[in-house]
Every structure is written in structure tokens, then in C-alpha cells.
PDB file of C-alpha atoms in Angstrom:
ATOM      1  CA  UNK H 913      12.480  -7.932 -18.032  1.00  0.00           C
ATOM      2  CA  UNK H 914       9.984  -5.140 -17.318  1.00  0.00           C
ATOM      3  CA  UNK H 915      11.145  -1.956 -15.648  1.00  0.00           C
ATOM      4  CA  UNK H 916       8.152  -1.938 -13.271  1.00  0.00           C
ATOM      5  CA  UNK H 917       6.024  -4.617 -11.643  1.00  0.00           C
ATOM      6  CA  UNK H 918       2.633  -3.338 -10.483  1.00  0.00           C
ATOM      7  CA  UNK H 919       1.010  -5.843  -8.133  1.00  0.00           C
ATOM      8  CA  UNK H 920      -2.752  -5.439  -7.705  1.00  0.00           C
ATOM      9  CA  UNK H 921      -4.320  -7.737  -5.093  1.00  0.00           C
ATOM     10  CA  UNK H 922      -8.094  -7.867  -5.363  1.00  0.00           C
ATOM     11  CA  UNK H 923     -11.212  -9.511  -4.010  1.00  0.00           C
ATOM     12  CA  UNK H 924     -14.591  -9.417  -5.774  1.00  0.00           C
ATOM     13  CA  UNK H 925     -14.215  -5.817  -6.991  1.00  0.00           C
ATOM     14  CA  UNK H 926     -14.040  -5.859 -10.783  1.00  0.00           C
ATOM     15  CA  UNK H 927     -15.188  -2.240 -11.161  1.00  0.00           C
ATOM     16  CA  UNK H 928     -12.504  -0.928  -8.831  1.00  0.00           C
ATOM     17  CA  UNK H 929      -9.897  -3.141 -10.468  1.00  0.00           C
ATOM     18  CA  UNK H 930     -10.802  -1.805 -13.904  1.00  0.00           C
ATOM     19  CA  UNK H 931     -10.080   1.769 -12.813  1.00  0.00           C
ATOM     20  CA  UNK H 932      -6.748   0.803 -11.232  1.00  0.00           C
ATOM     21  CA  UNK H 933      -5.724  -1.216 -14.286  1.00  0.00           C
ATOM     22  CA  UNK H 934      -6.609   1.523 -16.749  1.00  0.00           C
ATOM     23  CA  UNK H 935      -4.369   3.943 -14.858  1.00  0.00           C
ATOM     24  CA  UNK H 936      -1.476   1.526 -15.450  1.00  0.00           C
ATOM     25  CA  UNK H 937      -2.308   0.769 -19.078  1.00  0.00           C
ATOM     26  CA  UNK H 938      -2.084   4.482 -19.930  1.00  0.00           C
ATOM     27  CA  UNK H 939       1.489   4.705 -18.633  1.00  0.00           C
ATOM     28  CA  UNK H 940       3.906   5.446 -21.472  1.00  0.00           C
ATOM     29  CA  UNK H 941       7.651   5.453 -22.112  1.00  0.00           C
ATOM     30  CA  UNK H 942       8.262   2.760 -19.463  1.00  0.00           C
ATOM     31  CA  UNK H 943       7.977  -1.035 -19.708  1.00  0.00           C
ATOM     32  CA  UNK H 944       5.705  -2.566 -17.099  1.00  0.00           C
ATOM     33  CA  UNK H 945       3.942  -5.725 -16.049  1.00  0.00           C
ATOM     34  CA  UNK H 946       0.809  -6.061 -13.938  1.00  0.00           C
ATOM     35  CA  UNK H 947       0.226  -8.996 -11.624  1.00  0.00           C
ATOM     36  CA  UNK H 948      -3.358  -9.496 -10.487  1.00  0.00           C
ATOM     37  CA  UNK H 949      -3.437 -11.534  -7.296  1.00  0.00           C
ATOM     38  CA  UNK H 950      -7.038 -12.586  -6.804  1.00  0.00           C
ATOM     39  CA  UNK H 951      -8.568 -14.394  -3.839  1.00  0.00           C
ATOM     40  CA  UNK H 952     -12.173 -13.912  -4.988  1.00  0.00           C
ATOM     41  CA  UNK H 953     -14.706 -16.688  -4.685  1.00  0.00           C
ATOM     42  CA  UNK H 954     -16.292 -15.907  -8.070  1.00  0.00           C
ATOM     43  CA  UNK H 955     -14.603 -15.904 -11.491  1.00  0.00           C
ATOM     44  CA  UNK H 956     -15.592 -12.319 -12.287  1.00  0.00           C
ATOM     45  CA  UNK H 957     -12.077 -10.901 -11.899  1.00  0.00           C
ATOM     46  CA  UNK H 958     -10.529 -13.763 -13.859  1.00  0.00           C
ATOM     47  CA  UNK H 959     -12.997 -13.345 -16.710  1.00  0.00           C
ATOM     48  CA  UNK H 960     -12.407  -9.600 -16.851  1.00  0.00           C
ATOM     49  CA  UNK H 961      -8.613  -9.900 -16.950  1.00  0.00           C
ATOM     50  CA  UNK H 962      -8.756 -12.580 -19.657  1.00  0.00           C
ATOM     51  CA  UNK H 963     -11.051 -10.373 -21.749  1.00  0.00           C
ATOM     52  CA  UNK H 964      -8.327  -7.727 -21.948  1.00  0.00           C
ATOM     53  CA  UNK H 965      -6.006 -10.059 -23.884  1.00  0.00           C
ATOM     54  CA  UNK H 966      -2.942  -8.113 -22.767  1.00  0.00           C
ATOM     55  CA  UNK H 967       0.224 -10.193 -22.349  1.00  0.00           C
ATOM     56  CA  UNK H 968       1.611  -7.624 -19.927  1.00  0.00           C
ATOM     57  CA  UNK H 969      -1.142  -8.463 -17.433  1.00  0.00           C
ATOM     58  CA  UNK H 970      -0.877 -11.741 -15.518  1.00  0.00           C
ATOM     59  CA  UNK H 971      -3.672 -13.305 -13.487  1.00  0.00           C
ATOM     60  CA  UNK H 972      -2.867 -15.360 -10.389  1.00  0.00           C
ATOM     61  CA  UNK H 973      -5.476 -17.189  -8.358  1.00  0.00           C
ATOM     62  CA  UNK H 974      -4.792 -17.205  -4.627  1.00  0.00           C
ATOM     63  CA  UNK H 975      -6.672 -19.462  -2.241  1.00  0.00           C
ATOM     64  CA  UNK H 976      -8.162 -17.018   0.234  1.00  0.00           C
ATOM     65  CA  UNK H 977      -6.197 -16.927   3.474  1.00  0.00           C
ATOM     66  CA  UNK H 978      -6.890 -15.545   6.915  1.00  0.00           C
ATOM     67  CA  UNK H 979      -5.578 -12.027   6.182  1.00  0.00           C
ATOM     68  CA  UNK H 980      -5.466  -9.798   3.116  1.00  0.00           C
ATOM     69  CA  UNK H 981      -1.675  -9.492   3.443  1.00  0.00           C
ATOM     70  CA  UNK H 982      -1.292 -13.131   2.413  1.00  0.00           C
ATOM     71  CA  UNK H 983      -2.733 -12.208  -0.976  1.00  0.00           C
ATOM     72  CA  UNK H 984      -0.431  -9.185  -1.210  1.00  0.00           C
ATOM     73  CA  UNK H 985       2.632 -11.335  -0.558  1.00  0.00           C
ATOM     74  CA  UNK H 986       1.454 -13.938  -3.061  1.00  0.00           C
ATOM     75  CA  UNK H 987       1.409 -11.340  -5.820  1.00  0.00           C
ATOM     76  CA  UNK H 988       4.781  -9.841  -4.882  1.00  0.00           C
ATOM     77  CA  UNK H 989       6.475 -13.225  -5.100  1.00  0.00           C
ATOM     78  CA  UNK H 990       5.791 -13.337  -8.844  1.00  0.00           C
ATOM     79  CA  UNK H 991       7.080  -9.842  -9.641  1.00  0.00           C
ATOM     80  CA  UNK H 992      10.061  -9.623 -12.009  1.00  0.00           C
ATOM     81  CA  UNK H 993      10.491  -5.864 -12.522  1.00  0.00           C
ATOM     82  CA  UNK H 994      13.460  -3.767 -11.472  1.00  0.00           C
ATOM     83  CA  UNK H 995      11.057  -1.616  -9.464  1.00  0.00           C
ATOM     84  CA  UNK H 996       7.859  -2.639  -7.707  1.00  0.00           C
ATOM     85  CA  UNK H 997       4.620  -1.020  -6.541  1.00  0.00           C
ATOM     86  CA  UNK H 998       1.786  -2.734  -4.677  1.00  0.00           C
ATOM     87  CA  UNK H 999      -1.436  -0.984  -5.703  1.00  0.00           C
ATOM     88  CA  UNK H1000      -4.744  -1.934  -4.098  1.00  0.00           C
ATOM     89  CA  UNK H1001      -7.772  -2.107  -6.353  1.00  0.00           C
ATOM     90  CA  UNK H1002      -9.148   1.144  -4.895  1.00  0.00           C
ATOM     91  CA  UNK H1003      -6.096   3.165  -5.920  1.00  0.00           C
ATOM     92  CA  UNK H1004      -4.876   4.587  -9.228  1.00  0.00           C
ATOM     93  CA  UNK H1005      -2.135   6.607 -10.887  1.00  0.00           C
ATOM     94  CA  UNK H1006      -3.177  10.175 -11.688  1.00  0.00           C
ATOM     95  CA  UNK H1007      -1.034  10.983 -14.762  1.00  0.00           C
ATOM     96  CA  UNK H1008       0.207   8.940 -17.734  1.00  0.00           C
ATOM     97  CA  UNK H1009       3.845   9.859 -17.029  1.00  0.00           C
ATOM     98  CA  UNK H1010       3.767   8.661 -13.416  1.00  0.00           C
ATOM     99  CA  UNK H1011       6.008   5.620 -13.863  1.00  0.00           C
ATOM    100  CA  UNK H1012       8.387   7.618 -16.033  1.00  0.00           C
ATOM    101  CA  UNK H1013       8.790  10.208 -13.250  1.00  0.00           C
ATOM    102  CA  UNK H1014       9.361   7.488 -10.659  1.00  0.00           C
ATOM    103  CA  UNK H1015      11.927   5.773 -12.902  1.00  0.00           C
ATOM    104  CA  UNK H1016      13.819   9.060 -13.257  1.00  0.00           C
ATOM    105  CA  UNK H1017      13.810   9.392  -9.472  1.00  0.00           C
ATOM    106  CA  UNK H1018      15.357   5.920  -9.147  1.00  0.00           C
ATOM    107  CA  UNK H1019      18.112   6.967 -11.544  1.00  0.00           C
ATOM    108  CA  UNK H1020      19.426   9.242  -8.781  1.00  0.00           C
ATOM    109  CA  UNK H1021      20.407   6.071  -6.891  1.00  0.00           C
ATOM    110  CA  UNK H1022      17.741   5.973  -4.193  1.00  0.00           C
ATOM    111  CA  UNK H1023      16.211   2.688  -3.025  1.00  0.00           C
ATOM    112  CA  UNK H1024      12.662   3.853  -2.298  1.00  0.00           C
ATOM    113  CA  UNK H1025      10.561   6.540  -4.005  1.00  0.00           C
ATOM    114  CA  UNK H1026       7.497   7.885  -2.185  1.00  0.00           C
ATOM    115  CA  UNK H1027       4.689   9.642  -4.069  1.00  0.00           C
ATOM    116  CA  UNK H1028       2.094  12.019  -2.688  1.00  0.00           C
ATOM    117  CA  UNK H1029      -1.548  11.096  -2.045  1.00  0.00           C
ATOM    118  CA  UNK H1030      -4.978  12.384  -3.091  1.00  0.00           C
ATOM    119  CA  UNK H1031      -8.007  11.007  -1.247  1.00  0.00           C
ATOM    120  CA  UNK H1032     -11.377  10.910  -2.991  1.00  0.00           C
ATOM    121  CA  UNK H1033     -14.513  10.336  -0.955  1.00  0.00           C
ATOM    122  CA  UNK H1034     -18.120  11.170  -1.831  1.00  0.00           C
ATOM    123  CA  UNK H1035     -16.947  12.989  -4.943  1.00  0.00           C
ATOM    124  CA  UNK H1036     -14.609  15.300  -3.024  1.00  0.00           C
ATOM    125  CA  UNK H1037     -10.807  15.239  -3.190  1.00  0.00           C
ATOM    126  CA  UNK H1038      -8.486  16.065  -0.312  1.00  0.00           C
ATOM    127  CA  UNK H1039      -4.770  15.916   0.340  1.00  0.00           C
ATOM    128  CA  UNK H1040      -3.052  13.612   2.805  1.00  0.00           C
ATOM    129  CA  UNK H1041      -0.679  14.537   5.594  1.00  0.00           C
ATOM    130  CA  UNK H1042       1.365  17.757   5.282  1.00  0.00           C
ATOM    131  CA  UNK H1043       4.686  17.749   3.441  1.00  0.00           C
ATOM    132  CA  UNK H1044       6.788  18.408   6.533  1.00  0.00           C
ATOM    133  CA  UNK H1045       5.303  15.384   8.332  1.00  0.00           C
ATOM    134  CA  UNK H1046       5.976  13.077   5.376  1.00  0.00           C
ATOM    135  CA  UNK H1047       9.600  14.184   5.168  1.00  0.00           C
ATOM    136  CA  UNK H1048      10.045  13.814   8.930  1.00  0.00           C
ATOM    137  CA  UNK H1049       8.626  10.275   8.794  1.00  0.00           C
ATOM    138  CA  UNK H1050      10.933   9.309   5.903  1.00  0.00           C
ATOM    139  CA  UNK H1051      13.908  10.358   8.024  1.00  0.00           C
ATOM    140  CA  UNK H1052      12.479   8.653  11.135  1.00  0.00           C
ATOM    141  CA  UNK H1053      10.441   5.623   9.936  1.00  0.00           C
ATOM    142  CA  UNK H1054       9.374   4.550  13.423  1.00  0.00           C
ATOM    143  CA  UNK H1055       7.069   7.608  13.454  1.00  0.00           C
ATOM    144  CA  UNK H1056       4.940   5.818  10.854  1.00  0.00           C
ATOM    145  CA  UNK H1057       3.821   3.426  13.596  1.00  0.00           C
ATOM    146  CA  UNK H1058       2.280   6.430  15.336  1.00  0.00           C
ATOM    147  CA  UNK H1059       0.989   8.246  12.255  1.00  0.00           C
ATOM    148  CA  UNK H1060       0.822   6.851   8.732  1.00  0.00           C
ATOM    149  CA  UNK H1061       2.026   9.991   6.967  1.00  0.00           C
ATOM    150  CA  UNK H1062       2.548   8.148   3.674  1.00  0.00           C
ATOM    151  CA  UNK H1063      -0.905   6.821   2.845  1.00  0.00           C
ATOM    152  CA  UNK H1064      -1.574   3.563   0.940  1.00  0.00           C
ATOM    153  CA  UNK H1065       1.096   1.175  -0.296  1.00  0.00           C
ATOM    154  CA  UNK H1066       0.803   2.397  -3.909  1.00  0.00           C
ATOM    155  CA  UNK H1067       2.629   5.553  -2.762  1.00  0.00           C
ATOM    156  CA  UNK H1068       5.783   3.489  -2.184  1.00  0.00           C
ATOM    157  CA  UNK H1069       7.901   2.284  -5.117  1.00  0.00           C
ATOM    158  CA  UNK H1070      10.952   0.205  -4.288  1.00  0.00           C
ATOM    159  CA  UNK H1071      13.796  -1.634  -5.938  1.00  0.00           C
ATOM    160  CA  UNK H1072      13.445  -5.387  -6.418  1.00  0.00           C
ATOM    161  CA  UNK H1073      16.322  -6.081  -4.036  1.00  0.00           C
ATOM    162  CA  UNK H1074      14.562  -4.036  -1.347  1.00  0.00           C
ATOM    163  CA  UNK H1075      11.443  -6.254  -1.479  1.00  0.00           C
ATOM    164  CA  UNK H1076      10.132  -7.448   1.882  1.00  0.00           C
ATOM    165  CA  UNK H1077       6.946  -9.394   2.652  1.00  0.00           C
ATOM    166  CA  UNK H1078       4.126  -7.929   4.695  1.00  0.00           C
ATOM    167  CA  UNK H1079       3.638  -9.420   8.132  1.00  0.00           C
ATOM    168  CA  UNK H1080       0.495 -11.453   7.457  1.00  0.00           C
ATOM    169  CA  UNK H1081      -0.270 -11.684  11.193  1.00  0.00           C
ATOM    170  CA  UNK H1082      -1.113  -7.970  11.197  1.00  0.00           C
ATOM    171  CA  UNK H1083      -4.248  -6.195  10.006  1.00  0.00           C
ATOM    172  CA  UNK H1084      -4.625  -2.667  11.425  1.00  0.00           C
ATOM    173  CA  UNK H1085      -0.932  -1.629  11.369  1.00  0.00           C
ATOM    174  CA  UNK H1086       0.162  -3.899   8.521  1.00  0.00           C
ATOM    175  CA  UNK H1087       1.070  -0.993   6.201  1.00  0.00           C
ATOM    176  CA  UNK H1088       2.853   1.010   8.892  1.00  0.00           C
ATOM    177  CA  UNK H1089       4.971  -1.916  10.095  1.00  0.00           C
ATOM    178  CA  UNK H1090       5.927  -2.736   6.484  1.00  0.00           C
ATOM    179  CA  UNK H1091       6.866   0.898   5.835  1.00  0.00           C
ATOM    180  CA  UNK H1092       9.060   0.855   8.927  1.00  0.00           C
ATOM    181  CA  UNK H1093      11.023  -2.159   7.703  1.00  0.00           C
ATOM    182  CA  UNK H1094      11.111  -0.942   4.118  1.00  0.00           C
ATOM    183  CA  UNK H1095      12.391   2.539   4.964  1.00  0.00           C
ATOM    184  CA  UNK H1096      14.704   1.778   7.876  1.00  0.00           C
ATOM    185  CA  UNK H1097      18.232   2.414   6.607  1.00  0.00           C
ATOM    186  CA  UNK H1098      17.049   3.060   3.031  1.00  0.00           C
ATOM    187  CA  UNK H1099      17.850   6.013   0.795  1.00  0.00           C
ATOM    188  CA  UNK H1100      14.549   7.677  -0.142  1.00  0.00           C
ATOM    189  CA  UNK H1101      13.115  10.434  -2.319  1.00  0.00           C
ATOM    190  CA  UNK H1102       9.710  12.107  -1.896  1.00  0.00           C
ATOM    191  CA  UNK H1103       7.934  13.222  -5.088  1.00  0.00           C
ATOM    192  CA  UNK H1104       5.589  15.949  -3.912  1.00  0.00           C
ATOM    193  CA  UNK H1105       4.154  16.681  -7.367  1.00  0.00           C
ATOM    194  CA  UNK H1106       3.288  13.061  -8.247  1.00  0.00           C
ATOM    195  CA  UNK H1107       0.215  11.598  -6.534  1.00  0.00           C
ATOM    196  CA  UNK H1108      -1.642   8.354  -6.084  1.00  0.00           C
ATOM    197  CA  UNK H1109      -5.412   8.683  -5.900  1.00  0.00           C
ATOM    198  CA  UNK H1110      -7.041   6.607  -3.176  1.00  0.00           C
ATOM    199  CA  UNK H1111     -10.810   6.040  -3.224  1.00  0.00           C
ATOM    200  CA  UNK H1112     -12.416   5.870   0.221  1.00  0.00           C
ATOM    201  CA  UNK H1113     -15.854   4.981   1.519  1.00  0.00           C
ATOM    202  CA  UNK H1114     -16.715   2.193  -0.910  1.00  0.00           C
ATOM    203  CA  UNK H1115     -18.278  -1.102   0.093  1.00  0.00           C
ATOM    204  CA  UNK H1116     -15.656  -3.644   1.081  1.00  0.00           C
ATOM    205  CA  UNK H1117     -13.003  -1.150   2.219  1.00  0.00           C
ATOM    206  CA  UNK H1118     -10.964  -3.177   4.697  1.00  0.00           C
ATOM    207  CA  UNK H1119     -10.455  -0.461   7.302  1.00  0.00           C
ATOM    208  CA  UNK H1120     -14.221   0.108   7.512  1.00  0.00           C
ATOM    209  CA  UNK H1121     -14.963  -3.556   8.183  1.00  0.00           C
ATOM    210  CA  UNK H1122     -12.490  -4.049  11.044  1.00  0.00           C
ATOM    211  CA  UNK H1123     -12.953  -3.668  14.765  1.00  0.00           C
ATOM    212  CA  UNK H1124     -10.135  -1.123  15.067  1.00  0.00           C
ATOM    213  CA  UNK H1125      -9.624  -1.485  18.811  1.00  0.00           C
ATOM    214  CA  UNK H1126      -9.385  -5.268  18.777  1.00  0.00           C
ATOM    215  CA  UNK H1127      -7.193  -5.277  15.653  1.00  0.00           C
ATOM    216  CA  UNK H1128      -4.817  -2.753  17.206  1.00  0.00           C
ATOM    217  CA  UNK H1129      -4.434  -4.726  20.459  1.00  0.00           C
ATOM    218  CA  UNK H1130      -3.498  -7.828  18.492  1.00  0.00           C
ATOM    219  CA  UNK H1131      -1.121  -5.924  16.203  1.00  0.00           C
ATOM    220  CA  UNK H1132       0.558  -4.125  19.084  1.00  0.00           C
ATOM    221  CA  UNK H1133       1.439  -7.422  20.772  1.00  0.00           C
ATOM    222  CA  UNK H1134       2.702  -8.927  17.514  1.00  0.00           C
ATOM    223  CA  UNK H1135       4.806  -5.881  16.578  1.00  0.00           C
ATOM    224  CA  UNK H1136       6.346  -5.545  20.022  1.00  0.00           C
ATOM    225  CA  UNK H1137       7.293  -9.226  19.963  1.00  0.00           C
ATOM    226  CA  UNK H1138       8.721  -9.033  16.419  1.00  0.00           C
ATOM    227  CA  UNK H1139      10.714  -5.862  17.166  1.00  0.00           C
ATOM    228  CA  UNK H1140      11.522  -6.614  20.810  1.00  0.00           C
ATOM    229  CA  UNK H1141      15.089  -5.316  20.428  1.00  0.00           C
ATOM    230  CA  UNK H1142      13.929  -1.932  19.079  1.00  0.00           C
ATOM    231  CA  UNK H1143      12.641   0.314  21.911  1.00  0.00           C
ATOM    232  CA  UNK H1144      11.514   3.049  19.495  1.00  0.00           C
ATOM    233  CA  UNK H1145       8.945   0.661  18.013  1.00  0.00           C
ATOM    234  CA  UNK H1146       7.465  -0.141  21.434  1.00  0.00           C
ATOM    235  CA  UNK H1147       7.297   3.570  22.309  1.00  0.00           C
ATOM    236  CA  UNK H1148       5.425   4.375  19.107  1.00  0.00           C
ATOM    237  CA  UNK H1149       2.832   1.624  19.573  1.00  0.00           C
ATOM    238  CA  UNK H1150       2.291   2.719  23.200  1.00  0.00           C
ATOM    239  CA  UNK H1151       1.752   6.309  22.038  1.00  0.00           C
ATOM    240  CA  UNK H1152      -0.582   5.102  19.291  1.00  0.00           C
ATOM    241  CA  UNK H1153      -2.628   3.204  21.843  1.00  0.00           C
ATOM    242  CA  UNK H1154      -2.788   6.171  24.214  1.00  0.00           C
ATOM    243  CA  UNK H1155      -3.402   8.944  21.698  1.00  0.00           C
ATOM    244  CA  UNK H1156      -5.168   7.401  18.715  1.00  0.00           C
ATOM    245  CA  UNK H1157      -6.975   4.327  19.982  1.00  0.00           C
ATOM    246  CA  UNK H1158      -8.154   5.989  23.188  1.00  0.00           C
ATOM    247  CA  UNK H1159      -9.667   8.798  21.101  1.00  0.00           C
ATOM    248  CA  UNK H1160     -11.405   6.277  18.826  1.00  0.00           C
ATOM    249  CA  UNK H1161     -12.780   4.465  21.865  1.00  0.00           C
ATOM    250  CA  UNK H1162     -14.223   7.690  23.279  1.00  0.00           C
ATOM    251  CA  UNK H1163     -15.981   8.580  20.022  1.00  0.00           C
ATOM    252  CA  UNK H1164     -17.255   5.019  19.549  1.00  0.00           C
ATOM    253  CA  UNK H1165     -19.147   5.323  22.835  1.00  0.00           C
ATOM    254  CA  UNK H1166     -20.996   8.434  21.695  1.00  0.00           C
TER     255      UNK H1166
END
């Protein structure tokens, strides 16, 4: 059994996938498997993966669903590793010892390990949210529904027994709601010196193609219904609507 399962859902982005995959292939001193969950229409991704001839990399064809999260869940179902990471095709590890460092963190007994984030856009690299905000959110996961202090899902490594599916009815807050469930009641460790690189601004980036206001309204209703017995969740989505979405709406009119 591999130590790590890296799930990479993808759709018609072979070039991005190649960069993500290469960052995994360079990982040393730790056994891993990669599961490519592909809901592309073409066979480009399939052909590329088969050309690698690497038994550690599995290709799964997923019939495209209504939401991207359905593809994410499809890939996670096949994972066999002790620890799991869901890495989108526009993300990558930054050092060859990344999985080794995460494995050492798990040896302390924690259930979830959170890495830092580097954002690359237009050739420039920036950091994510400040350290204090990340640590506050890890202690109070409901805050992630107001502000995603973590970043993309590749920043979160978790034990197999901690695995939970994404809510495929969500789109705008799908990461944040998953983080809330994943981190609630979990023992966690934040690795400030280990980062995931996330590439922004490319064609096909999901967040750029959505109508944020409409997606949020739908997600807010779904989350409040799912977590109806948890007042803190409702408060956070109300605040998000008032503070974040109202600001977006103002700027969209300009």
C-alpha cells in the first residue's frame, strides 16, 4: 500500500496536468500513487498518462457530471494510501521532499496537515493569507466559511480514515465547506515552511468562469440547510454575503 495517494482531477488541460504530475514524480523517500480522475471530452489526457508508462499513476475516466466536485469525489474513492491529498491540475509541490515533510508531520499523531500557499499569476509570485489568520482558522474552522485562509485543496493532507466527500451541490464555497467538515474536531498541524504553488489566471480556471453572486446564493441556501443545527455556520455565511459578496456586487457595477 502506498504511503500517499495524490488525486488529480482534470479536464482538458494536459499542459497543466504535466506540471502537477512532474512535481509528484520528483518526490523521493516516500511511496506514492497518483490517481488521475478525468472528465475530459477528448482523449488527450488519457493518451498523455499512458505515454508515461508509470505503474504508480492510474488513469480513471469519469463521465462528466454537473459539478467539478463529482469528479473530485470519483478520484478520492479509488485512493488507497495512508494519507491523501487532492491536487488540482493547476497546482504543484514546490520541493522534492514535500511528501517526506508531510509524512513526518503525521508521525506526531495529527489527523490533518496543512501546508502554506504560493500564488503565481502573470509571472509574479505572492503569498496567501497571513500566518496568524491560518492558525486562527485551524482552531475555529467555521471562519473558513467567511475567509478561505487555507487556499486550494492541495494544501490539506489528511489520513485515509478522515476522508470525506465534497458536497457536489456546491460550487463557490465547495472548498470552504469541505474544510469545515474536515477540520472540525480534528487534530491539525500547520507547516509554514512547506508550500503548494497555485497557478492563477489561466484559461479554464473555475472561479473565473462562475457567476460568483449567483453561485454564492445557491451555496448559502444549501450549506444552511445541510448544517441547520450549527448556528456558527449560518452566521459565517450571512457575514460572507454582507461583507464579501456585497463588495463584489459593488465593483461589478463599476
